[in-house]
Amino acid sequence: MSYVAPLRGAPVANAVYDVLNPIPYGCFVATLIFDILYASTAAILWVHAAAWLVTIGLLFAIIPRLVNLVQVWITGRRVALRADKLDFWLNLVAIVLAIFNAFVHSRDAYAVVPANVWLSAFTVLLLVIAQVVMALAPYRSGRVLP
């Protein structure tokens, strides 16, 4: 069994980040699913649910990004890995796309299609890439101990 060496930073900040970081990911994935359902069925329920989910995901994305900002760019300039910085930028671009997606969801009825599906898909794709980069980071940096 391998052991991952502990990360730097305050334990409370790491705990807050670990608890709140998955929430926007889940909301944005559900937004993508609901956008696809709306594009295929035209039932207005799905687009309203997607609008709420993208908004909730954006609200919950603020605190983890601020914690990540401090850990990567302010306090850990010398210790931040390239993967940490890439994760930060991918998440930031995903949040910007989600903001545009929230504006698209403010339109009426079928005017949101196909922009909502594309924006949701790109947002989720960027988040998936960021998760994969962070999952592979310990193996590339040598933080995994045998």
Coordinates of N, CA, C and O in Angstrom, one line a residue:
M1 N 0.8 -1.2 0.0 CA 0.0 0.0 0.0 C 0.9 1.2 0.0 O 1.9 1.3 0.7
S2 N 0.5 2.3 -0.8 CA 1.3 3.5 -0.8 C 0.7 4.5 0.1 O -0.5 4.6 0.4
Y3 N 1.6 5.4 0.5 CA 1.2 6.5 1.4 C 1.5 7.8 0.7 O 2.6 8.0 0.1
V4 N 0.5 8.7 0.7 CA 0.7 10.0 0.0 C 1.2 11.0 1.1 O 0.5 11.1 2.2
A5 N 2.3 11.6 0.9 CA 2.9 12.5 1.9 C 1.9 13.7 2.0 O 1.3 14.1 1.1
P6 N 1.8 14.2 3.3 CA 0.8 15.3 3.5 C 1.2 16.6 2.8 O 2.4 16.8 2.6
L7 N 0.2 17.3 2.4 CA 0.5 18.6 1.7 C 0.8 19.7 2.7 O 0.5 19.6 3.9
R8 N 1.4 20.7 2.2 CA 1.7 21.9 3.1 C 0.4 22.7 3.3 O -0.6 22.5 2.6
G9 N 0.5 23.7 4.2 CA -0.6 24.5 4.4 C -1.3 24.3 5.7 O -1.0 23.3 6.4
A10 N -2.2 25.1 6.0 CA -3.0 25.0 7.3 C -4.0 23.9 7.2 O -4.6 23.7 6.2
P11 N -4.1 23.1 8.2 CA -5.0 21.9 8.2 C -6.5 22.4 8.1 O -7.2 21.7 7.4
V12 N -6.8 23.5 8.6 CA -8.2 24.0 8.5 C -8.5 24.4 7.1 O -9.6 24.0 6.6
A13 N -7.6 25.1 6.5 CA -7.8 25.5 5.1 C -7.9 24.3 4.2 O -8.7 24.2 3.3
N14 N -7.0 23.3 4.4 CA -7.1 22.0 3.6 C -8.4 21.3 3.8 O -9.0 20.8 2.9
A15 N -8.9 21.3 5.1 CA -10.2 20.7 5.4 C -11.4 21.4 4.7 O -12.2 20.7 4.1
V16 N -11.4 22.7 4.7 CA -12.4 23.5 4.1 C -12.4 23.3 2.6 O -13.4 23.1 1.9
Y17 N -11.2 23.3 2.0 CA -11.0 23.0 0.6 C -11.5 21.6 0.2 O -12.2 21.5 -0.8
D18 N -11.1 20.6 1.0 CA -11.5 19.2 0.6 C -13.0 19.0 0.8 O -13.6 18.2 0.1
V19 N -13.7 19.7 1.7 CA -15.1 19.6 1.9 C -15.9 20.3 0.8 O -16.9 19.8 0.2
L20 N -15.5 21.5 0.4 CA -16.3 22.3 -0.5 C -15.9 22.2 -2.0 O -16.7 22.5 -2.8
N21 N -14.7 21.7 -2.3 CA -14.3 21.6 -3.7 C -15.2 20.6 -4.5 O -15.4 20.9 -5.7
P22 N -15.6 19.5 -4.0 CA -16.4 18.6 -4.9 C -17.9 19.1 -5.2 O -18.5 18.7 -6.1
I23 N -18.4 20.0 -4.4 CA -19.8 20.5 -4.5 C -20.0 21.2 -5.9 O -20.9 20.8 -6.6
P24 N -19.1 22.1 -6.3 CA -19.3 22.7 -7.6 C -19.2 21.7 -8.8 O -19.9 21.8 -9.7
Y25 N -18.3 20.8 -8.6 CA -18.1 19.7 -9.6 C -19.4 18.9 -9.8 O -19.9 18.7 -10.9
G26 N -20.0 18.5 -8.7 CA -21.3 17.8 -8.8 C -22.4 18.6 -9.4 O -23.2 18.2 -10.2
C27 N -22.5 19.9 -9.0 CA -23.5 20.8 -9.5 C -23.3 21.0 -11.0 O -24.3 21.0 -11.8
F28 N -22.1 21.2 -11.5 CA -21.8 21.4 -12.9 C -22.1 20.2 -13.7 O -22.6 20.3 -14.9
V29 N -21.8 19.0 -13.2 CA -22.1 17.7 -13.9 C -23.6 17.6 -14.0 O -24.1 17.2 -15.1
A30 N -24.3 17.8 -12.9 CA -25.8 17.8 -13.0 C -26.4 18.8 -13.9 O -27.4 18.5 -14.6
T31 N -25.8 20.0 -14.0 CA -26.2 21.0 -15.0 C -26.0 20.5 -16.4 O -26.9 20.7 -17.2
L32 N -24.9 19.8 -16.7 CA -24.7 19.2 -18.0 C -25.8 18.2 -18.3 O -26.4 18.2 -19.4
I33 N -26.1 17.3 -17.4 CA -27.1 16.3 -17.6 C -28.5 16.9 -17.8 O -29.2 16.6 -18.7
F34 N -28.8 17.9 -17.0 CA -30.1 18.6 -17.2 C -30.2 19.4 -18.5 O -31.3 19.4 -19.1
D35 N -29.1 20.0 -18.9 CA -29.1 20.7 -20.2 C -29.3 19.7 -21.4 O -30.0 20.0 -22.3
I36 N -28.7 18.6 -21.3 CA -28.8 17.6 -22.3 C -30.3 17.1 -22.3 O -30.9 16.9 -23.4
L37 N -30.9 16.9 -21.1 CA -32.3 16.5 -21.1 C -33.2 17.5 -21.6 O -34.1 17.2 -22.3
Y38 N -32.9 18.8 -21.3 CA -33.7 19.9 -21.9 C -33.6 20.0 -23.4 O -34.6 20.2 -24.1
A39 N -32.4 19.8 -23.9 CA -32.2 19.9 -25.4 C -33.0 18.8 -26.1 O -33.4 18.9 -27.2
S40 N -33.1 17.6 -25.4 CA -33.7 16.5 -26.1 C -35.2 16.4 -25.8 O -36.0 15.9 -26.6
T41 N -35.7 17.0 -24.7 CA -37.2 16.9 -24.4 C -37.9 18.2 -24.5 O -39.1 18.2 -24.6
A42 N -37.3 19.3 -24.3 CA -37.9 20.6 -24.3 C -38.8 20.8 -23.1 O -39.7 21.7 -23.1
A43 N -38.7 20.0 -22.1 CA -39.5 20.2 -20.8 C -38.8 21.3 -20.0 O -37.6 21.2 -19.6
I44 N -39.5 22.4 -19.7 CA -39.0 23.6 -19.1 C -38.4 23.3 -17.7 O -37.5 24.0 -17.3
L45 N -38.8 22.2 -17.1 CA -38.3 21.9 -15.7 C -36.8 21.7 -15.8 O -36.1 22.2 -14.8
W46 N -36.3 21.1 -16.8 CA -34.8 20.8 -16.8 C -34.0 22.0 -17.0 O -32.9 22.1 -16.3
V47 N -34.4 23.0 -17.7 CA -33.6 24.2 -17.9 C -33.7 25.1 -16.6 O -32.7 25.7 -16.2
H48 N -34.8 25.1 -15.9 CA -34.9 25.8 -14.6 C -34.0 25.1 -13.6 O -33.3 25.8 -12.8
A49 N -34.0 23.8 -13.5 CA -33.2 23.1 -12.6 C -31.7 23.3 -12.9 O -30.9 23.5 -12.0
A50 N -31.4 23.3 -14.2 CA -30.0 23.6 -14.6 C -29.5 25.0 -14.2 O -28.4 25.2 -13.8
A51 N -30.4 25.9 -14.4 CA -30.1 27.3 -14.0 C -29.8 27.4 -12.5 O -28.9 28.1 -12.1
W52 N -30.6 26.7 -11.7 CA -30.4 26.7 -10.2 C -29.1 26.0 -9.9 O -28.3 26.5 -9.0
L53 N -28.8 24.9 -10.6 CA -27.6 24.1 -10.3 C -26.3 24.9 -10.6 O -25.3 24.9 -9.9
V54 N -26.3 25.6 -11.8 CA -25.1 26.3 -12.1 C -24.9 27.5 -11.2 O -23.8 27.8 -10.8
T55 N -26.0 28.1 -10.7 CA -25.9 29.2 -9.7 C -25.3 28.7 -8.4 O -24.4 29.3 -7.8
I56 N -25.9 27.6 -7.9 CA -25.4 27.0 -6.6 C -24.0 26.5 -6.8 O -23.2 26.7 -5.9
G57 N -23.6 25.9 -7.9 CA -22.2 25.5 -8.1 C -21.3 26.7 -8.1 O -20.2 26.6 -7.6
L58 N -21.7 27.8 -8.7 CA -20.8 29.0 -8.7 C -20.7 29.6 -7.2 O -19.6 30.0 -6.9
L59 N -21.8 29.6 -6.5 CA -21.7 30.1 -5.1 C -20.7 29.2 -4.3 O -20.0 29.7 -3.5
F60 N -20.8 27.9 -4.4 CA -19.9 27.0 -3.7 C -18.5 26.9 -4.2 O -17.6 26.4 -3.6
A61 N -18.3 27.5 -5.4 CA -16.9 27.5 -6.0 C -16.1 28.6 -5.5 O -14.8 28.5 -5.7
I62 N -16.7 29.6 -4.9 CA -15.9 30.8 -4.4 C -14.9 30.4 -3.4 O -13.7 30.7 -3.5
I63 N -15.3 29.8 -2.3 CA -14.4 29.5 -1.1 C -13.3 28.6 -1.5 O -12.1 28.9 -1.2
P64 N -13.5 27.5 -2.2 CA -12.3 26.6 -2.5 C -11.3 27.3 -3.4 O -10.1 27.1 -3.3
R65 N -11.8 28.1 -4.3 CA -10.9 28.9 -5.2 C -10.1 29.9 -4.4 O -8.9 30.1 -4.7
L66 N -10.7 30.5 -3.4 CA -9.9 31.5 -2.6 C -8.9 30.8 -1.8 O -7.7 31.3 -1.6
V67 N -9.2 29.6 -1.2 CA -8.2 28.8 -0.5 C -7.1 28.4 -1.4 O -5.9 28.5 -1.0
N68 N -7.5 27.9 -2.6 CA -6.5 27.5 -3.5 C -5.6 28.7 -4.0 O -4.4 28.5 -4.2
L69 N -6.2 29.8 -4.1 CA -5.4 31.0 -4.5 C -4.4 31.3 -3.5 O -3.2 31.6 -3.8
V70 N -4.7 31.3 -2.2 CA -3.8 31.6 -1.2 C -2.7 30.5 -1.1 O -1.5 30.9 -1.0
Q71 N -3.1 29.3 -1.2 CA -2.1 28.2 -1.0 C -1.1 28.1 -2.2 O 0.0 27.8 -2.0
V72 N -1.6 28.4 -3.4 CA -0.8 28.2 -4.6 C 0.0 29.5 -4.9 O 1.2 29.4 -5.1
W73 N -0.6 30.7 -4.8 CA 0.1 31.9 -5.3 C 0.6 32.8 -4.2 O 1.5 33.5 -4.5
I74 N 0.0 32.8 -3.0 CA 0.5 33.7 -2.0 C 1.4 33.1 -1.0 O 2.6 33.5 -0.9
T75 N 1.0 32.0 -0.3 CA 1.9 31.5 0.7 C 2.8 30.4 0.2 O 3.9 30.2 0.8
G76 N 2.5 29.7 -0.9 CA 3.3 28.6 -1.3 C 4.0 28.9 -2.6 O 4.2 28.0 -3.4
R77 N 4.5 30.1 -2.8 CA 5.2 30.4 -4.1 C 6.3 29.4 -4.4 O 6.5 29.0 -5.6
R78 N 7.1 29.1 -3.5 CA 8.3 28.3 -3.7 C 7.9 26.8 -3.7 O 8.7 26.0 -4.3
V79 N 6.9 26.4 -3.0 CA 6.5 25.0 -2.9 C 5.4 24.5 -3.8 O 5.1 23.3 -3.9
A80 N 4.7 25.4 -4.5 CA 3.6 25.0 -5.3 C 4.1 24.3 -6.5 O 5.1 24.7 -7.2
L81 N 3.5 23.2 -6.8 CA 3.9 22.4 -8.0 C 3.2 22.9 -9.2 O 2.3 23.7 -9.2
R82 N 3.8 22.5 -10.3 CA 3.2 23.0 -11.6 C 1.8 22.5 -11.8 O 0.9 23.1 -12.3
A83 N 1.5 21.3 -11.2 CA 0.2 20.7 -11.3 C -0.8 21.5 -10.4 O -2.0 21.7 -10.8
D84 N -0.4 22.1 -9.3 CA -1.2 22.9 -8.5 C -1.6 24.2 -9.3 O -2.8 24.6 -9.2
K85 N -0.7 24.8 -10.0 CA -0.9 26.0 -10.7 C -1.9 25.7 -11.9 O -2.8 26.4 -12.2
L86 N -1.6 24.6 -12.6 CA -2.5 24.2 -13.7 C -3.9 23.9 -13.2 O -4.9 24.3 -13.9
D87 N -4.0 23.2 -12.1 CA -5.3 23.0 -11.5 C -6.1 24.3 -11.2 O -7.2 24.4 -11.4
F88 N -5.3 25.2 -10.6 CA -5.9 26.5 -10.3 C -6.5 27.2 -11.6 O -7.6 27.7 -11.6
W89 N -5.6 27.2 -12.6 CA -6.1 27.9 -13.9 C -7.2 27.2 -14.6 O -8.1 27.8 -15.1
L90 N -7.2 25.9 -14.6 CA -8.3 25.1 -15.2 C -9.6 25.3 -14.5 O -10.6 25.5 -15.1
N91 N -9.5 25.3 -13.1 CA -10.7 25.6 -12.4 C -11.2 27.0 -12.6 O -12.4 27.3 -12.6
L92 N -10.3 28.0 -12.7 CA -10.7 29.4 -12.9 C -11.4 29.6 -14.2 O -12.4 30.2 -14.3
V93 N -10.8 29.0 -15.3 CA -11.4 29.1 -16.6 C -12.8 28.4 -16.6 O -13.8 28.9 -17.2
A94 N -12.9 27.2 -15.9 CA -14.2 26.5 -15.8 C -15.2 27.4 -15.1 O -16.4 27.4 -15.5
I95 N -14.8 28.1 -14.1 CA -15.7 29.0 -13.3 C -16.2 30.2 -14.3 O -17.3 30.6 -14.3
V96 N -15.2 30.7 -15.0 CA -15.6 31.8 -16.0 C -16.6 31.3 -17.0 O -17.6 31.9 -17.3
L97 N -16.4 30.0 -17.5 CA -17.4 29.4 -18.4 C -18.7 29.2 -17.7 O -19.8 29.4 -18.4
A98 N -18.7 28.8 -16.5 CA -19.9 28.6 -15.7 C -20.7 29.9 -15.5 O -21.9 30.0 -15.5
I99 N -19.9 31.0 -15.4 CA -20.6 32.3 -15.2 C -21.3 32.7 -16.6 O -22.4 33.1 -16.5
F100 N -20.6 32.5 -17.7 CA -21.3 32.7 -19.0 C -22.5 31.8 -19.1 O -23.5 32.2 -19.7
N101 N -22.4 30.5 -18.6 CA -23.5 29.6 -18.7 C -24.6 30.1 -17.9 O -25.8 29.9 -18.2
A102 N -24.4 30.7 -16.7 CA -25.4 31.2 -15.9 C -26.2 32.4 -16.6 O -27.4 32.5 -16.5
F103 N -25.4 33.2 -17.4 CA -26.1 34.2 -18.2 C -26.9 33.6 -19.3 O -28.0 34.1 -19.6
V104 N -26.4 32.6 -19.9 CA -27.2 31.9 -21.0 C -28.4 31.3 -20.4 O -29.5 31.4 -21.0
H105 N -28.4 30.8 -19.2 CA -29.6 30.2 -18.6 C -30.6 31.2 -18.2 O -31.7 30.9 -17.8
S106 N -30.2 32.5 -18.2 CA -31.2 33.6 -17.9 C -32.1 33.9 -19.1 O -33.1 34.6 -18.9
R107 N -31.8 33.3 -20.2 CA -32.7 33.5 -21.4 C -34.0 32.8 -21.2 O -34.1 31.9 -20.4
D108 N -34.9 33.1 -22.1 CA -36.2 32.4 -22.0 C -36.2 31.2 -22.9 O -35.6 31.1 -24.0
A109 N -36.8 30.2 -22.4 CA -37.2 28.9 -23.1 C -36.1 28.3 -23.9 O -35.0 28.1 -23.4
Y110 N -36.4 28.0 -25.2 CA -35.4 27.3 -26.0 C -34.3 28.1 -26.5 O -33.4 27.6 -27.3
A111 N -34.2 29.4 -26.1 CA -33.1 30.3 -26.6 C -31.8 29.9 -26.0 O -30.7 30.3 -26.4
V112 N -31.8 29.0 -24.9 CA -30.6 28.6 -24.3 C -29.8 27.5 -25.1 O -28.6 27.4 -24.9
V113 N -30.5 26.8 -25.9 CA -30.0 25.7 -26.6 C -29.3 26.2 -27.9 O -29.9 27.1 -28.6
P114 N -28.2 25.8 -28.3 CA -27.2 24.8 -27.8 C -26.1 25.4 -27.0 O -25.3 24.6 -26.5
A115 N -26.1 26.7 -26.7 CA -25.0 27.3 -26.0 C -24.9 26.7 -24.6 O -23.8 26.5 -24.0
N116 N -26.1 26.4 -23.9 CA -26.0 25.9 -22.6 C -25.3 24.5 -22.5 O -24.6 24.2 -21.6
V117 N -25.6 23.7 -23.5 CA -25.0 22.3 -23.6 C -23.5 22.5 -23.8 O -22.7 21.8 -23.1
W118 N -23.1 23.3 -24.7 CA -21.6 23.5 -25.0 C -20.9 24.1 -23.8 O -19.8 23.6 -23.4
L119 N -21.4 25.1 -23.2 CA -20.8 25.7 -22.0 C -20.7 24.7 -20.9 O -19.7 24.6 -20.2
S120 N -21.8 24.0 -20.6 CA -21.8 23.0 -19.6 C -20.7 21.9 -19.9 O -20.0 21.4 -19.0
A121 N -20.7 21.4 -21.1 CA -19.7 20.4 -21.5 C -18.3 20.8 -21.3 O -17.4 20.1 -20.8
F122 N -18.0 22.0 -21.8 CA -16.6 22.6 -21.6 C -16.2 22.8 -20.1 O -15.1 22.5 -19.7
T123 N -17.2 23.2 -19.4 CA -17.0 23.4 -17.9 C -16.6 22.1 -17.3 O -15.6 22.0 -16.5
V124 N -17.4 21.1 -17.5 CA -17.2 19.8 -16.9 C -15.9 19.2 -17.5 O -15.1 18.6 -16.7
L125 N -15.6 19.4 -18.7 CA -14.3 18.8 -19.3 C -13.1 19.5 -18.6 O -12.2 18.8 -18.3
L126 N -13.1 20.8 -18.4 CA -12.0 21.4 -17.7 C -11.9 20.9 -16.3 O -10.8 20.7 -15.8
L127 N -13.0 20.7 -15.6 CA -12.9 20.2 -14.3 C -12.4 18.8 -14.2 O -11.7 18.4 -13.3
V128 N -12.8 18.0 -15.2 CA -12.3 16.6 -15.2 C -10.8 16.6 -15.5 O -10.0 15.9 -14.8
I129 N -10.3 17.5 -16.4 CA -8.9 17.5 -16.7 C -8.1 18.0 -15.4 O -7.1 17.5 -15.1
A130 N -8.7 19.0 -14.7 CA -8.0 19.4 -13.5 C -8.0 18.3 -12.4 O -7.0 18.2 -11.7
Q131 N -9.0 17.5 -12.3 CA -9.0 16.4 -11.3 C -8.0 15.4 -11.7 O -7.3 14.8 -10.9
V132 N -7.9 15.1 -13.0 CA -6.9 14.1 -13.4 C -5.4 14.6 -13.2 O -4.6 13.9 -12.7
V133 N -5.2 15.9 -13.5 CA -3.9 16.5 -13.2 C -3.5 16.4 -11.8 O -2.4 16.0 -11.4
M134 N -4.5 16.7 -10.9 CA -4.2 16.6 -9.5 C -4.1 15.2 -9.0 O -3.3 14.9 -8.0
A135 N -4.8 14.3 -9.6 CA -4.7 12.9 -9.2 C -3.3 12.3 -9.6 O -2.8 11.4 -8.9
L136 N -2.8 12.7 -10.7 CA -1.5 12.2 -11.1 C -0.3 13.0 -10.6 O 0.8 12.6 -10.7
A137 N -0.5 14.2 -9.9 CA 0.5 15.0 -9.4 C 1.4 14.3 -8.4 O 2.7 14.5 -8.5
P138 N 0.9 13.6 -7.4 CA 1.8 12.9 -6.5 C 2.8 11.9 -7.1 O 3.9 11.8 -6.7
Y139 N 2.4 11.3 -8.2 CA 3.2 10.3 -8.8 C 4.3 11.0 -9.7 O 5.4 10.5 -9.8
R140 N 4.1 12.2 -10.2 CA 5.0 12.9 -11.0 C 6.0 13.7 -10.1 O 7.1 14.0 -10.5
S141 N 5.6 14.1 -8.9 CA 6.4 14.9 -8.0 C 7.2 14.1 -7.0 O 8.0 14.7 -6.3
G142 N 6.9 12.8 -6.9 CA 7.6 12.0 -5.9 C 7.0 12.1 -4.5 O 7.7 11.7 -3.6
R143 N 5.8 12.6 -4.4 CA 5.2 12.6 -3.0 C 4.6 11.3 -2.6 O 4.2 11.2 -1.4
V144 N 4.5 10.3 -3.5 CA 4.0 9.0 -3.1 C 5.2 8.2 -2.6 O 6.1 8.0 -3.3
L145 N 5.0 7.7 -1.4 CA 6.1 6.9 -0.8 C 5.7 5.4 -0.9 O 4.6 5.1 -0.8
P146 N 6.7 4.6 -1.2 CA 6.4 3.1 -1.3 C 6.0 2.5 0.0 O 6.3 2.9 1.0

